[in-house]
Amino acid sequence: MGHDVFKANDKIAEKNRKTLDKHRVFSVNVMGAIGSGKTTLIEEAVRHLKEKYRTAVIAGDVIAEMDASRFRKLGVPTIPVNTGKECHLDAKLVEKALNDIDLDNTDLLIIENVGNLICPVDFKLGEHLRAVVVSVTEGDDIILKHPMIFKTAELAVINKVDIAHAVDVDAEKMRDDILSLNPDVPVILTSKHDWESLETWISFIELGIRRAQEAQRK
């Protein structure tokens, strides 16, 4: 039965991807545990990309309105998606949310997944980029305790590195653990207090947008 659920989800995810491609929308699925700082990283990306690229956000959570209100304050269309008892978004929920977004006037769609490092792994959404955010506050053994989400990631972010020493965590060990699971994945170290690190995160998203736009022009 589980296999059938994943198969059905993958089919809808493929449909979502085709819809996004048709409207030339680049989408990022941002996953990570509660407290990893993914909402703050999304806010920074939206704040610095919205003037150049028409941006929308899907905020997924058990109670999604809390984060959704933070994104709305930045002046971008935001769709809250309540997952109820489910600990992840799925392609069907995203499909429904896409109906509420003006895709013809959107270049970038950022999807904030539910705070969890296990549940979202098997549920593709139709995204172009799967990003995982992990914080040093979760401990430097968190990577190897949750290998699958890092094995399938296309971008890994180690966040809050400015307090790594204070919480006795080795951010470089975390990077090495990620690369031991997924040798080709880009790994970024970030802190909201370090603009250069945030710029690297934002630039990675912008690079994805540009590559997608170039591919569509060919």
mmCIF file of C-alpha atoms in Angstrom:
data_model
loop_
_atom_site.group_PDB
_atom_site.id
_atom_site.type_symbol
_atom_site.label_atom_id
_atom_site.label_comp_id
_atom_site.label_asym_id
_atom_site.label_seq_id
_atom_site.Cartn_x
_atom_site.Cartn_y
_atom_site.Cartn_z
ATOM 1 C CA MET A 1 0.000 0.000 0.000
ATOM 2 C CA GLY A 2 2.864 2.398 0.854
ATOM 3 C CA HIS A 3 4.391 1.875 -2.585
ATOM 4 C CA ASP A 4 1.057 2.763 -4.218
ATOM 5 C CA VAL A 5 0.880 5.999 -2.202
ATOM 6 C CA PHE A 6 4.354 7.040 -3.330
ATOM 7 C CA LYS A 7 3.618 6.071 -6.927
ATOM 8 C CA ALA A 8 0.421 8.124 -6.942
ATOM 9 C CA ASN A 9 2.243 11.061 -5.373
ATOM 10 C CA ASP A 10 5.047 10.876 -7.955
ATOM 11 C CA LYS A 11 2.480 11.013 -10.750
ATOM 12 C CA ILE A 12 0.937 14.216 -9.375
ATOM 13 C CA ALA A 13 4.408 15.651 -8.729
ATOM 14 C CA GLU A 14 5.272 15.096 -12.379
ATOM 15 C CA LYS A 15 2.093 16.923 -13.346
ATOM 16 C CA ASN A 16 3.022 19.806 -11.024
ATOM 17 C CA ARG A 17 6.475 20.008 -12.591
ATOM 18 C CA LYS A 18 4.974 20.188 -16.083
ATOM 19 C CA THR A 19 2.605 22.946 -14.926
ATOM 20 C CA LEU A 20 5.488 24.942 -13.473
ATOM 21 C CA ASP A 21 7.596 24.427 -16.596
ATOM 22 C CA LYS A 22 4.719 25.497 -18.817
ATOM 23 C CA HIS A 23 4.496 28.785 -16.916
ATOM 24 C CA ARG A 24 8.297 29.112 -16.647
ATOM 25 C CA VAL A 25 8.295 29.041 -12.856
ATOM 26 C CA PHE A 26 11.402 27.830 -11.001
ATOM 27 C CA SER A 27 10.499 26.119 -7.713
ATOM 28 C CA VAL A 28 12.480 25.293 -4.579
ATOM 29 C CA ASN A 29 11.365 22.816 -1.916
ATOM 30 C CA VAL A 30 12.954 23.898 1.384
ATOM 31 C CA MET A 31 13.020 21.110 3.956
ATOM 32 C CA GLY A 32 14.441 21.027 7.475
ATOM 33 C CA ALA A 33 13.646 20.367 11.112
ATOM 34 C CA ILE A 34 11.728 22.765 13.351
ATOM 35 C CA GLY A 35 14.141 25.440 14.527
ATOM 36 C CA SER A 36 16.631 24.980 11.702
ATOM 37 C CA GLY A 37 16.037 28.556 10.549
ATOM 38 C CA LYS A 38 14.560 27.718 7.165
ATOM 39 C CA THR A 39 11.834 30.370 7.509
ATOM 40 C CA THR A 40 14.451 33.067 8.104
ATOM 41 C CA LEU A 41 16.518 31.891 5.133
ATOM 42 C CA ILE A 42 13.422 31.966 2.925
ATOM 43 C CA GLU A 43 12.630 35.487 4.147
ATOM 44 C CA GLU A 44 16.131 36.636 3.197
ATOM 45 C CA ALA A 45 15.834 35.043 -0.246
ATOM 46 C CA VAL A 46 12.441 36.629 -0.848
ATOM 47 C CA ARG A 47 13.598 40.030 0.406
ATOM 48 C CA HIS A 48 16.525 40.147 -2.017
ATOM 49 C CA LEU A 49 15.025 38.409 -5.040
ATOM 50 C CA LYS A 50 11.473 39.781 -5.190
ATOM 51 C CA GLU A 51 12.459 42.980 -6.994
ATOM 52 C CA LYS A 52 14.186 41.062 -9.773
ATOM 53 C CA TYR A 53 11.965 37.971 -9.954
ATOM 54 C CA ARG A 54 8.233 37.745 -9.358
ATOM 55 C CA THR A 55 8.106 35.562 -6.257
ATOM 56 C CA ALA A 56 5.437 33.503 -4.506
ATOM 57 C CA VAL A 57 5.579 31.251 -1.454
ATOM 58 C CA ILE A 58 3.731 28.139 -0.345
ATOM 59 C CA ALA A 59 3.997 27.799 3.442
ATOM 60 C CA GLY A 60 3.335 24.264 4.621
ATOM 61 C CA ASP A 61 2.895 23.388 8.275
ATOM 62 C CA VAL A 62 0.568 21.779 10.775
ATOM 63 C CA ILE A 63 -0.650 25.341 11.357
ATOM 64 C CA ALA A 64 0.680 27.208 8.331
ATOM 65 C CA GLU A 65 -0.652 30.708 8.926
ATOM 66 C CA MET A 66 2.112 31.639 11.392
ATOM 67 C CA ASP A 67 4.933 31.429 8.831
ATOM 68 C CA ALA A 68 2.682 32.539 5.978
ATOM 69 C CA SER A 69 2.074 35.866 7.728
ATOM 70 C CA ARG A 70 5.845 36.470 7.869
ATOM 71 C CA PHE A 71 6.146 36.032 4.105
ATOM 72 C CA ARG A 72 3.094 38.180 3.380
ATOM 73 C CA LYS A 73 4.732 41.058 5.256
ATOM 74 C CA LEU A 74 7.387 40.998 2.541
ATOM 75 C CA GLY A 75 4.702 41.767 -0.031
ATOM 76 C CA VAL A 76 4.670 38.480 -1.952
ATOM 77 C CA PRO A 77 1.700 36.193 -2.695
ATOM 78 C CA THR A 78 1.666 33.481 -0.045
ATOM 79 C CA ILE A 79 -0.500 30.385 0.190
ATOM 80 C CA PRO A 80 -0.704 28.695 3.613
ATOM 81 C CA VAL A 81 -1.162 24.921 3.391
ATOM 82 C CA ASN A 82 -2.259 23.222 6.591
ATOM 83 C CA THR A 83 -1.176 19.590 6.719
ATOM 84 C CA GLY A 84 -3.165 18.703 9.834
ATOM 85 C CA LYS A 85 -1.682 15.573 11.375
ATOM 86 C CA GLU A 86 0.648 14.963 8.429
ATOM 87 C CA CYS A 87 4.327 15.792 8.938
ATOM 88 C CA HIS A 88 5.033 16.699 5.301
ATOM 89 C CA LEU A 89 3.612 18.321 2.207
ATOM 90 C CA ASP A 90 2.631 16.084 -0.679
ATOM 91 C CA ALA A 91 2.141 16.681 -4.380
ATOM 92 C CA LYS A 92 -1.660 16.811 -4.101
ATOM 93 C CA LEU A 93 -1.529 19.631 -1.548
ATOM 94 C CA VAL A 94 0.892 21.556 -3.749
ATOM 95 C CA GLU A 95 -1.264 20.930 -6.814
ATOM 96 C CA LYS A 96 -4.197 22.520 -5.001
ATOM 97 C CA ALA A 97 -2.067 25.464 -3.859
ATOM 98 C CA LEU A 98 -0.852 26.098 -7.409
ATOM 99 C CA ASN A 99 -4.437 26.834 -8.394
ATOM 100 C CA ASP A 100 -4.349 29.839 -6.050
ATOM 101 C CA ILE A 101 -1.137 31.285 -7.515
ATOM 102 C CA ASP A 102 -0.980 33.483 -10.612
ATOM 103 C CA LEU A 103 1.659 31.359 -12.332
ATOM 104 C CA ASP A 104 1.690 33.572 -15.421
ATOM 105 C CA ASN A 105 3.060 36.336 -13.202
ATOM 106 C CA THR A 106 5.482 34.230 -11.162
ATOM 107 C CA ASP A 107 9.164 33.502 -11.812
ATOM 108 C CA LEU A 108 10.112 31.911 -8.482
ATOM 109 C CA LEU A 109 8.068 29.685 -6.179
ATOM 110 C CA ILE A 110 9.547 28.820 -2.802
ATOM 111 C CA ILE A 111 7.856 25.966 -0.962
ATOM 112 C CA GLU A 112 8.479 25.735 2.769
ATOM 113 C CA ASN A 113 7.924 22.144 3.804
ATOM 114 C CA VAL A 114 6.815 21.001 7.253
ATOM 115 C CA GLY A 115 9.550 20.979 9.906
ATOM 116 C CA ASN A 116 10.795 17.396 9.769
ATOM 117 C CA LEU A 117 13.875 15.514 8.547
ATOM 118 C CA ILE A 118 12.147 12.176 7.885
ATOM 119 C CA CYS A 119 8.608 12.555 6.532
ATOM 120 C CA PRO A 120 9.248 14.778 3.469
ATOM 121 C CA VAL A 121 11.896 12.469 1.961
ATOM 122 C CA ASP A 122 9.620 10.209 -0.086
ATOM 123 C CA PHE A 123 7.184 12.882 -1.245
ATOM 124 C CA LYS A 124 8.239 14.748 -4.365
ATOM 125 C CA LEU A 125 6.284 17.936 -4.978
ATOM 126 C CA GLY A 126 7.247 18.783 -8.558
ATOM 127 C CA GLU A 127 10.062 21.097 -7.461
ATOM 128 C CA HIS A 128 13.184 21.890 -9.456
ATOM 129 C CA LEU A 129 15.473 22.092 -6.421
ATOM 130 C CA ARG A 130 15.358 20.087 -3.184
ATOM 131 C CA ALA A 131 17.107 22.023 -0.415
ATOM 132 C CA VAL A 132 17.682 20.784 3.133
ATOM 133 C CA VAL A 133 18.442 23.156 6.010
ATOM 134 C CA VAL A 134 20.012 21.857 9.210
ATOM 135 C CA SER A 135 21.145 23.905 12.200
ATOM 136 C CA VAL A 136 24.238 23.438 14.367
ATOM 137 C CA THR A 137 21.870 23.556 17.353
ATOM 138 C CA GLU A 138 20.630 20.106 16.322
ATOM 139 C CA GLY A 139 24.049 18.599 17.063
ATOM 140 C CA ASP A 140 26.800 17.470 14.735
ATOM 141 C CA ASP A 141 25.445 13.898 14.698
ATOM 142 C CA ILE A 142 22.124 14.963 13.170
ATOM 143 C CA ILE A 143 23.253 14.257 9.603
ATOM 144 C CA LEU A 144 24.088 10.586 10.069
ATOM 145 C CA LYS A 145 20.916 10.088 12.117
ATOM 146 C CA HIS A 146 18.826 11.254 9.135
ATOM 147 C CA PRO A 147 20.771 10.066 6.077
ATOM 148 C CA MET A 148 17.998 9.738 3.503
ATOM 149 C CA ILE A 149 17.018 13.405 3.325
ATOM 150 C CA PHE A 150 20.648 14.337 2.663
ATOM 151 C CA LYS A 151 21.136 11.577 0.108
ATOM 152 C CA THR A 152 18.286 13.007 -1.962
ATOM 153 C CA ALA A 153 19.148 16.688 -1.426
ATOM 154 C CA GLU A 154 20.305 18.889 -4.286
ATOM 155 C CA LEU A 155 21.465 21.612 -1.904
ATOM 156 C CA ALA A 156 22.397 21.328 1.776
ATOM 157 C CA VAL A 157 22.552 24.302 4.127
ATOM 158 C CA ILE A 158 24.218 24.200 7.554
ATOM 159 C CA ASN A 159 22.695 27.143 9.378
ATOM 160 C CA LYS A 160 23.440 29.191 12.516
ATOM 161 C CA VAL A 161 27.163 28.474 12.201
ATOM 162 C CA ASP A 162 27.926 31.644 14.195
ATOM 163 C CA ILE A 163 26.927 29.809 17.391
ATOM 164 C CA ALA A 164 28.613 26.491 16.582
ATOM 165 C CA HIS A 165 31.317 27.052 19.196
ATOM 166 C CA ALA A 166 28.762 28.024 21.836
ATOM 167 C CA VAL A 167 26.841 24.758 21.359
ATOM 168 C CA ASP A 168 30.063 22.724 21.030
ATOM 169 C CA VAL A 169 29.378 21.597 17.465
ATOM 170 C CA ASP A 170 31.818 21.163 14.580
ATOM 171 C CA ALA A 171 30.180 22.585 11.446
ATOM 172 C CA GLU A 172 32.964 21.149 9.282
ATOM 173 C CA LYS A 173 32.184 17.660 10.586
ATOM 174 C CA MET A 174 28.571 18.250 9.581
ATOM 175 C CA ARG A 175 29.721 19.232 6.097
ATOM 176 C CA ASP A 176 31.919 16.131 5.858
ATOM 177 C CA ASP A 177 29.046 13.901 6.986
ATOM 178 C CA ILE A 178 26.762 15.340 4.308
ATOM 179 C CA LEU A 179 29.400 14.803 1.617
ATOM 180 C CA SER A 180 29.992 11.236 2.817
ATOM 181 C CA LEU A 181 26.325 10.555 2.068
ATOM 182 C CA ASN A 182 26.037 12.672 -1.080
ATOM 183 C CA PRO A 183 29.472 13.562 -2.503
ATOM 184 C CA ASP A 184 28.141 15.828 -5.263
ATOM 185 C CA VAL A 185 25.716 17.973 -3.280
ATOM 186 C CA PRO A 186 26.640 21.653 -2.804
ATOM 187 C CA VAL A 187 26.951 22.493 0.914
ATOM 188 C CA ILE A 188 26.560 26.063 2.179
ATOM 189 C CA LEU A 189 27.327 27.308 5.695
ATOM 190 C CA THR A 190 25.069 30.193 6.721
ATOM 191 C CA SER A 191 24.298 32.613 9.511
ATOM 192 C CA LYS A 192 21.699 35.358 9.508
ATOM 193 C CA HIS A 193 24.392 37.627 10.956
ATOM 194 C CA ASP A 194 26.787 37.034 8.043
ATOM 195 C CA TRP A 195 25.615 38.688 4.837
ATOM 196 C CA GLU A 196 28.257 36.958 2.711
ATOM 197 C CA SER A 197 26.890 33.539 3.674
ATOM 198 C CA LEU A 198 23.317 34.646 3.007
ATOM 199 C CA GLU A 199 24.395 36.000 -0.351
ATOM 200 C CA THR A 200 25.760 32.553 -1.245
ATOM 201 C CA TRP A 201 22.375 30.990 -0.394
ATOM 202 C CA ILE A 202 20.464 33.602 -2.383
ATOM 203 C CA SER A 203 22.859 33.385 -5.336
ATOM 204 C CA PHE A 204 22.376 29.630 -5.542
ATOM 205 C CA ILE A 205 18.627 30.097 -5.966
ATOM 206 C CA GLU A 206 19.160 32.845 -8.526
ATOM 207 C CA LEU A 207 21.526 30.596 -10.476
ATOM 208 C CA GLY A 208 18.770 27.982 -10.642
ATOM 209 C CA ILE A 209 16.304 30.547 -11.947
ATOM 210 C CA ARG A 210 18.717 31.713 -14.641
ATOM 211 C CA ARG A 211 19.578 28.187 -15.748
ATOM 212 C CA ALA A 212 15.895 27.314 -15.984
ATOM 213 C CA GLN A 213 15.186 30.434 -18.021
ATOM 214 C CA GLU A 214 18.090 29.699 -20.388
ATOM 215 C CA ALA A 215 16.915 26.108 -20.861
ATOM 216 C CA GLN A 216 13.407 27.287 -21.692
ATOM 217 C CA ARG A 217 14.715 29.680 -24.333
ATOM 218 C CA LYS A 218 16.507 26.886 -26.206
#
